[in-house]
Short mmCIF file of C-alpha atoms and ligand atoms in Angstrom, two decimals:
data_model
loop_
_atom_site.label_atom_id
_atom_site.label_comp_id
_atom_site.label_asym_id
_atom_site.label_seq_id
_atom_site.Cartn_x
_atom_site.Cartn_y
_atom_site.Cartn_z
CA UNK M 732 -137.57 78.77 72.45
CA UNK M 733 -136.65 80.06 75.89
CA UNK M 734 -136.88 78.14 79.13
CA UNK M 735 -135.94 79.15 82.67
CA UNK M 736 -134.45 77.18 85.57
CA UNK M 737 -136.85 75.90 88.23
CA UNK M 738 -137.28 77.61 91.60
CA UNK M 739 -134.90 76.34 94.28
CA UNK M 740 -137.68 74.21 95.78
CA UNK M 741 -138.29 72.29 92.52
CA UNK M 742 -135.92 69.69 91.12
CA UNK M 743 -134.20 70.41 87.81
CA UNK M 744 -135.93 67.29 86.42
CA UNK M 745 -139.11 69.36 86.08
CA UNK M 746 -137.38 71.38 83.37
CA UNK M 747 -135.87 68.26 81.79
CA UNK M 748 -139.42 66.99 81.17
CA UNK M 749 -140.25 70.27 79.44
CA UNK M 750 -137.11 69.95 77.32
CA UNK M 751 -138.02 66.43 76.25
CA UNK M 752 -141.29 67.76 74.89
CA UNK M 753 -139.71 70.87 73.32
CA UNK M 754 -136.96 68.97 71.51
CA UNK M 755 -139.57 67.06 69.48
CA UNK M 756 -140.71 70.40 68.06
CA UNK M 757 -137.27 70.76 66.44
CA UNK M 758 -136.47 74.38 67.35
CA UNK M 759 -133.33 76.01 65.92
CA UNK M 760 -132.16 76.52 69.48
CA UNK M 761 -133.35 76.71 73.08
CA UNK M 762 -131.99 79.42 75.38
CA UNK M 763 -131.93 79.28 79.16
CA UNK M 764 -132.39 82.31 81.40
CA UNK M 765 -129.81 83.26 84.03
CA UNK M 766 -130.85 84.60 87.40
CA UNK M 767 -134.04 86.06 85.87
CA UNK M 768 -136.41 87.76 88.28
CA UNK M 769 -133.69 87.96 90.90
CA UNK M 770 -133.53 84.20 91.45
CA UNK M 771 -130.29 82.77 92.75
CA UNK M 772 -130.63 79.62 90.76
CA UNK M 773 -127.80 80.38 88.33
CA UNK M 774 -125.83 77.16 88.61
CA UNK M 775 -128.70 75.16 87.13
CA UNK M 776 -128.57 77.26 83.95
CA UNK M 777 -125.44 75.41 82.92
CA UNK M 778 -126.95 71.99 83.72
CA UNK M 779 -129.93 72.80 81.55
CA UNK M 780 -127.86 74.25 78.70
CA UNK M 781 -125.73 71.09 78.73
CA UNK M 782 -128.80 68.91 78.72
CA UNK M 783 -130.28 70.73 75.72
CA UNK M 784 -127.10 70.38 73.71
CA UNK M 785 -125.76 67.01 74.75
CA UNK M 786 -128.88 64.97 75.59
CA UNK M 787 -131.64 66.59 73.54
CA UNK M 788 -129.35 67.23 70.58
CA UNK M 789 -130.64 70.79 70.10
CA UNK M 790 -128.44 73.90 69.83
CA UNK M 791 -128.47 75.79 73.13
CA UNK M 792 -127.72 79.30 74.30
CA UNK M 793 -127.03 80.43 77.83
CA UNK M 794 -128.13 83.82 79.09
CA UNK M 795 -125.51 85.52 81.26
CA UNK M 796 -126.19 88.64 83.33
CA UNK M 797 -123.33 90.77 84.59
CA UNK M 798 -124.61 93.29 87.18
CA UNK M 799 -123.64 90.98 90.05
CA UNK M 800 -120.69 89.36 88.33
CA UNK M 801 -117.09 90.24 89.09
CA UNK M 802 -114.57 89.93 86.27
CA UNK M 803 -113.00 87.06 88.19
CA UNK M 804 -116.30 85.19 88.35
CA UNK M 805 -117.05 86.00 84.72
CA UNK M 806 -113.77 84.34 83.75
CA UNK M 807 -114.75 81.25 85.76
CA UNK M 808 -118.17 81.11 84.08
CA UNK M 809 -116.64 81.45 80.62
CA UNK M 810 -114.09 78.74 81.39
CA UNK M 811 -116.91 76.45 82.51
CA UNK M 812 -118.87 77.23 79.35
CA UNK M 813 -115.82 76.45 77.23
CA UNK M 814 -115.16 73.21 79.05
CA UNK M 815 -118.77 72.15 78.45
CA UNK M 816 -118.94 73.16 74.81
CA UNK M 817 -121.39 76.02 75.37
CA UNK M 818 -120.85 78.34 72.41
CA UNK M 819 -123.80 80.72 72.38
CA UNK M 820 -124.12 83.36 75.09
CA UNK M 821 -126.87 85.96 75.41
CA UNK M 822 -124.85 88.72 77.08
CA UNK M 823 -127.09 90.75 79.38
CA UNK M 824 -126.77 93.45 81.96
CA UNK M 825 -129.57 92.07 84.16
CA UNK M 826 -131.63 94.13 86.58
CA UNK M 827 -130.79 95.52 89.99
CA UNK M 828 -132.02 93.40 92.87
CA UNK M 829 -133.30 95.26 95.93
CA UNK M 830 -130.89 95.03 98.83
CA UNK M 831 -127.92 93.89 96.74
CA UNK M 832 -125.08 96.12 95.65
CA UNK M 833 -123.93 95.65 92.05
CA UNK M 834 -120.31 94.54 91.74
CA UNK M 835 -119.46 97.44 89.44
CA UNK M 836 -117.14 95.48 87.18
CA UNK M 837 -119.68 95.63 84.35
CA UNK M 838 -122.05 98.58 83.86
CA UNK M 839 -123.67 97.77 80.52
CA UNK M 840 -124.18 94.54 78.62
CA UNK M 841 -121.68 95.87 76.06
CA UNK M 842 -118.99 95.70 78.79
CA UNK M 843 -119.69 91.99 79.09
CA UNK M 844 -119.57 91.62 75.30
CA UNK M 845 -116.12 93.29 75.28
CA UNK M 846 -114.99 91.05 78.12
CA UNK M 847 -116.09 87.89 76.29
CA UNK M 848 -114.29 89.05 73.14
CA UNK M 849 -111.10 89.64 75.15
CA UNK M 850 -111.46 86.20 76.73
CA UNK M 851 -111.80 84.75 73.24
CA UNK M 852 -108.64 86.47 72.09
CA UNK M 853 -106.70 84.95 74.98
CA UNK M 854 -108.07 81.47 74.24
CA UNK M 855 -107.53 81.03 70.56
CA UNK M 856 -109.02 77.52 70.34
CA UNK M 857 -112.62 78.56 69.99
CA UNK M 858 -114.91 81.52 69.98
CA UNK M 859 -118.19 82.32 71.64
CA UNK M 860 -121.11 83.44 69.54
CA UNK M 861 -122.50 86.47 71.39
CA UNK M 862 -126.18 87.38 71.29
CA UNK M 863 -127.76 90.52 72.73
CA UNK M 864 -131.16 91.78 73.87
CA UNK M 865 -133.09 94.61 72.23
CA UNK M 866 -136.29 96.49 73.02
CA UNK M 867 -138.76 97.35 70.23
CA UNK M 868 -140.57 99.79 72.55
CA UNK M 869 -137.33 101.03 74.11
CA UNK M 870 -135.77 99.79 77.34
CA UNK M 871 -137.94 100.94 80.28
CA UNK M 872 -135.13 103.05 81.76
CA UNK M 873 -133.97 104.56 78.49
CA UNK M 874 -134.78 108.27 78.00
CA UNK M 875 -135.88 107.62 74.39
CA UNK M 876 -136.00 104.93 71.75
CA UNK M 877 -133.30 106.81 69.83
CA UNK M 878 -130.89 106.83 72.76
CA UNK M 879 -131.67 103.15 73.36
CA UNK M 880 -130.82 102.34 69.73
CA UNK M 881 -127.59 104.36 70.02
CA UNK M 882 -126.63 102.17 72.99
CA UNK M 883 -127.67 99.10 71.04
CA UNK M 884 -125.30 100.09 68.25
CA UNK M 885 -122.42 100.19 70.77
CA UNK M 886 -123.36 96.70 71.94
CA UNK M 887 -123.61 95.28 68.42
CA UNK M 888 -120.33 96.91 67.36
CA UNK M 889 -118.67 95.32 70.40
CA UNK M 890 -119.36 91.89 68.87
CA UNK M 891 -123.02 90.84 69.06
CA UNK M 892 -123.95 88.70 66.05
CA UNK M 893 -127.64 88.32 66.68
CA UNK M 894 -130.34 90.18 68.64
CA UNK M 895 -133.31 88.77 70.54
CA UNK M 896 -136.13 91.17 71.20
CA UNK M 897 -138.13 91.89 74.28
CA UNK M 898 -141.67 90.53 74.06
CA UNK M 899 -144.28 92.76 72.47
CA UNK M 900 -147.98 92.44 71.71
CA UNK M 901 -148.27 95.05 68.98
CA UNK M 902 -146.25 94.18 65.87
CA UNK M 903 -146.23 97.77 64.65
CA UNK M 904 -143.69 98.66 67.39
CA UNK M 905 -141.42 95.95 66.08
CA UNK M 906 -141.65 97.16 62.47
CA UNK M 907 -140.96 100.79 63.49
CA UNK M 908 -138.01 99.57 65.52
CA UNK M 909 -136.58 97.61 62.57
CA UNK M 910 -136.67 100.74 60.42
CA UNK M 911 -134.87 102.85 63.03
CA UNK M 912 -132.32 100.15 63.71
CA UNK M 913 -131.51 99.91 60.00
CA UNK M 914 -131.00 103.68 59.81
CA UNK M 915 -128.63 103.39 62.79
CA UNK M 916 -126.52 100.93 60.76
CA UNK M 917 -127.37 97.83 62.79
CA UNK M 918 -127.47 94.95 60.35
CA UNK M 919 -127.44 91.78 62.47
CA UNK M 920 -130.47 89.42 62.45
CA UNK M 921 -133.19 90.32 64.98
CA UNK M 922 -135.53 87.69 66.36
CA UNK M 923 -138.97 88.77 67.49
CA UNK M 924 -139.84 87.85 71.09
CA UNK M 925 -143.33 86.40 71.38
CA UNK M 926 -144.89 85.49 74.70
CA UNK M 927 -148.19 83.66 74.60
CA UNK M 928 -150.23 84.66 77.63
CA UNK M 929 -151.40 81.69 79.63
CA UNK M 930 -152.97 83.46 82.55
CA UNK M 931 -153.94 86.96 83.63
CA UNK M 932 -151.55 87.24 86.57
CA UNK M 933 -148.57 86.31 84.43
CA UNK M 934 -149.37 88.95 81.85
CA UNK M 935 -149.98 91.67 84.42
CA UNK M 936 -146.57 90.92 85.91
CA UNK M 937 -144.81 90.92 82.53
CA UNK M 938 -146.40 94.17 81.41
CA UNK M 939 -145.36 95.73 84.70
CA UNK M 940 -141.77 94.52 84.56
CA UNK M 941 -141.16 94.99 80.83
CA UNK M 942 -143.23 98.13 80.31
CA UNK M 943 -144.75 96.94 77.01
CA UNK M 944 -147.95 98.33 75.49
CA UNK M 945 -151.15 96.32 75.41
CA UNK M 946 -153.22 96.90 72.26
CA UNK M 947 -156.98 97.37 72.65
CA UNK M 948 -157.81 93.97 71.23
CA UNK M 949 -155.44 92.38 73.73
CA UNK M 950 -157.05 94.18 76.67
CA UNK M 951 -160.49 93.17 75.37
CA UNK M 952 -159.36 89.55 75.30
CA UNK M 953 -158.08 89.80 78.88
CA UNK M 954 -161.29 91.45 79.98
CA UNK M 955 -163.51 88.80 78.42
CA UNK M 956 -161.53 85.63 79.15
CA UNK M 957 -159.12 86.60 81.95
CA UNK M 958 -160.98 84.63 84.61
CA UNK M 959 -161.46 81.49 82.53
CA UNK M 960 -158.25 79.45 82.62
CA UNK M 961 -158.91 77.42 79.49
CA UNK M 962 -160.36 80.25 77.44
CA UNK M 963 -157.56 82.73 78.20
CA UNK M 964 -154.96 80.09 77.37
CA UNK M 965 -156.63 79.33 74.02
CA UNK M 966 -157.14 83.01 73.24
CA UNK M 967 -153.48 83.70 74.16
CA UNK M 968 -152.32 80.95 71.81
CA UNK M 969 -154.51 82.31 68.98
CA UNK M 970 -153.17 85.83 69.59
CA UNK M 971 -149.54 84.66 69.47
CA UNK M 972 -150.20 82.69 66.26
CA UNK M 973 -151.76 85.78 64.68
CA UNK M 974 -148.69 87.86 65.62
CA UNK M 975 -146.33 85.22 64.20
CA UNK M 976 -148.23 84.83 60.90
CA UNK M 977 -147.96 88.60 60.39
CA UNK M 978 -144.26 88.69 61.35
CA UNK M 979 -143.30 85.77 59.12
CA UNK M 980 -145.29 87.21 56.19
CA UNK M 981 -143.30 90.41 56.58
CA UNK M 982 -139.99 88.57 56.49
CA UNK M 983 -138.95 88.50 60.16
CA UNK M 984 -135.49 87.01 60.80
CA UNK M 985 -136.83 84.57 63.40
CA UNK M 986 -139.27 84.05 66.25
CA UNK M 987 -138.07 83.59 69.83
CA UNK M 988 -140.90 82.01 71.75
CA UNK M 989 -140.97 82.63 75.49
CA UNK M 990 -142.29 79.18 76.35
CA UNK M 991 -142.71 79.86 80.09
CA UNK M 992 -141.74 76.19 80.44
CA UNK M 993 -145.13 75.24 79.01
CA UNK M 994 -144.66 72.63 76.26
CA UNK M 995 -148.42 72.37 75.59
CA UNK M 996 -148.60 75.99 74.50
CA UNK M 997 -145.32 75.78 72.56
CA UNK M 998 -146.58 72.72 70.67
CA UNK M 999 -149.93 74.31 69.79
CA UNK M 1000 -148.17 77.35 68.37
CA UNK M 1001 -145.48 75.33 66.66
CA UNK M 1002 -148.04 73.06 64.98
CA UNK M 1003 -149.97 76.07 63.73
CA UNK M 1004 -147.04 77.97 62.20
CA UNK M 1005 -144.47 75.31 61.27
CA UNK M 1006 -145.39 75.29 57.59
CA UNK M 1007 -144.87 79.05 57.31
CA UNK M 1008 -141.10 78.86 57.66
P1 FAD A 1513 -128.00 96.93 78.27
O1 FAD A 1513 -127.76 96.58 76.86
O2 FAD A 1513 -126.82 97.27 79.11
O3 FAD A 1513 -129.04 98.14 78.29
C1 FAD A 1513 -129.66 98.52 79.51
C2 FAD A 1513 -129.95 100.03 79.51
O4 FAD A 1513 -128.72 100.76 79.50
C3 FAD A 1513 -130.71 100.51 78.28
O5 FAD A 1513 -131.55 101.57 78.68
C4 FAD A 1513 -129.63 101.01 77.36
O6 FAD A 1513 -130.11 102.00 76.46
C5 FAD A 1513 -128.63 101.60 78.35
N1 FAD A 1513 -127.25 101.50 77.85
C6 FAD A 1513 -126.64 100.39 77.36
N2 FAD A 1513 -125.38 100.67 77.00
C7 FAD A 1513 -125.18 101.98 77.28
C8 FAD A 1513 -124.08 102.85 77.14
N3 FAD A 1513 -122.92 102.43 76.65
N4 FAD A 1513 -124.23 104.15 77.54
C9 FAD A 1513 -125.41 104.58 78.04
N5 FAD A 1513 -126.49 103.80 78.19
C10 FAD A 1513 -126.39 102.52 77.82
N6 FAD A 1513 -132.68 89.25 82.79
C11 FAD A 1513 -132.16 88.32 83.63
O7 FAD A 1513 -131.92 88.61 84.80
N7 FAD A 1513 -131.91 87.05 83.19
C12 FAD A 1513 -132.17 86.65 81.93
O8 FAD A 1513 -131.92 85.47 81.57
C13 FAD A 1513 -132.73 87.60 81.02
N8 FAD A 1513 -133.00 87.26 79.74
C14 FAD A 1513 -133.47 88.22 78.87
C15 FAD A 1513 -133.70 87.87 77.53
C16 FAD A 1513 -134.17 88.81 76.61
C17 FAD A 1513 -134.39 88.41 75.17
C18 FAD A 1513 -134.44 90.14 77.05
C19 FAD A 1513 -134.96 91.16 76.07
C20 FAD A 1513 -134.22 90.49 78.38
C21 FAD A 1513 -133.73 89.55 79.30
N9 FAD A 1513 -133.48 89.88 80.64
C22 FAD A 1513 -132.97 88.93 81.50
C23 FAD A 1513 -133.78 91.21 81.16
C24 FAD A 1513 -132.57 92.18 81.04
O9 FAD A 1513 -131.53 91.76 81.86
C25 FAD A 1513 -133.05 93.58 81.45
O10 FAD A 1513 -133.96 94.07 80.51
C26 FAD A 1513 -131.97 94.61 81.75
O11 FAD A 1513 -132.61 95.75 82.34
C27 FAD A 1513 -131.22 95.12 80.55
O12 FAD A 1513 -130.37 94.21 80.04
P2 FAD A 1513 -129.59 94.49 78.65
O13 FAD A 1513 -128.66 93.38 78.47
O14 FAD A 1513 -130.55 94.80 77.57
O15 FAD A 1513 -128.79 95.81 79.07
#
């Protein structure tokens, strides 16, 4: 599962309530976003990661973006993670935020992966498990899927043990991607990112930001139910379940559910597919 910190105006307790509901679903782990969508709410990521691990008793992973991180700050973050027992880090580049100048210490996520590995070598009493992001339809700024996979290979070779995919709505992109990735010699487990749509606005925003394709049957669903809150939520849940059944049947390494902090939707999907694993 993936959760994200609340907006600055909401208390962190709102996410704690979500976590209490999610923990009962017994996920393998819950990851927490870091500064996603340009938010400045990074310090709460650690609070939430700690809560997942130490109060909910579920394995946690912290996302960490590096575009606006200096090496000095990265060291501080890693020291804090170590001190709090955070072992799993999803090492990300992050996106440029309008009006802010990137620090320039890290250009690609692989630079952060190398940095974490160096940090590990200096502190021999424990190692971070480094995860990375991948894009079944190619990263939106990549000139081609092949060049994106070549970059992915650099990132994995730098020390990523596990990949989490961008969301997608058409499983065939994911299967094509798996074939190409194998040919490129990338052999780490890859979890499929599934985002159940809960409302039209949310999906329009995600498609815009992530540049993922919408299959015809998905667009038809949006067209028919997009203005009916309950119907689009139920149709979105059914669509995600259908995707997961297909992925699990075809031997996917794992499913990473973008919960959008919505335990109701996560539970519905979890209940429907639990027996498949
Ligand atoms: P990279 O791996 O650096 O790749 C970015 C681009 O650079 C790609 O086009 C790649 O092909 C290219 N590239 C990489 N390495 C090289 C190289 N050596 N030479 C040339 N080109 C290269 N954003 C947040 O702000 N917070 C989050 O918590 C967050 N969580 C995410 C979770 C998942 C599972 C995913 C899929 C994305 C998440 N994002 C998050 C969004 C992510 O930060 C953006 O997609 C960002 O644009 C790319 O990050 P990356 O780590 O994949 O970058």
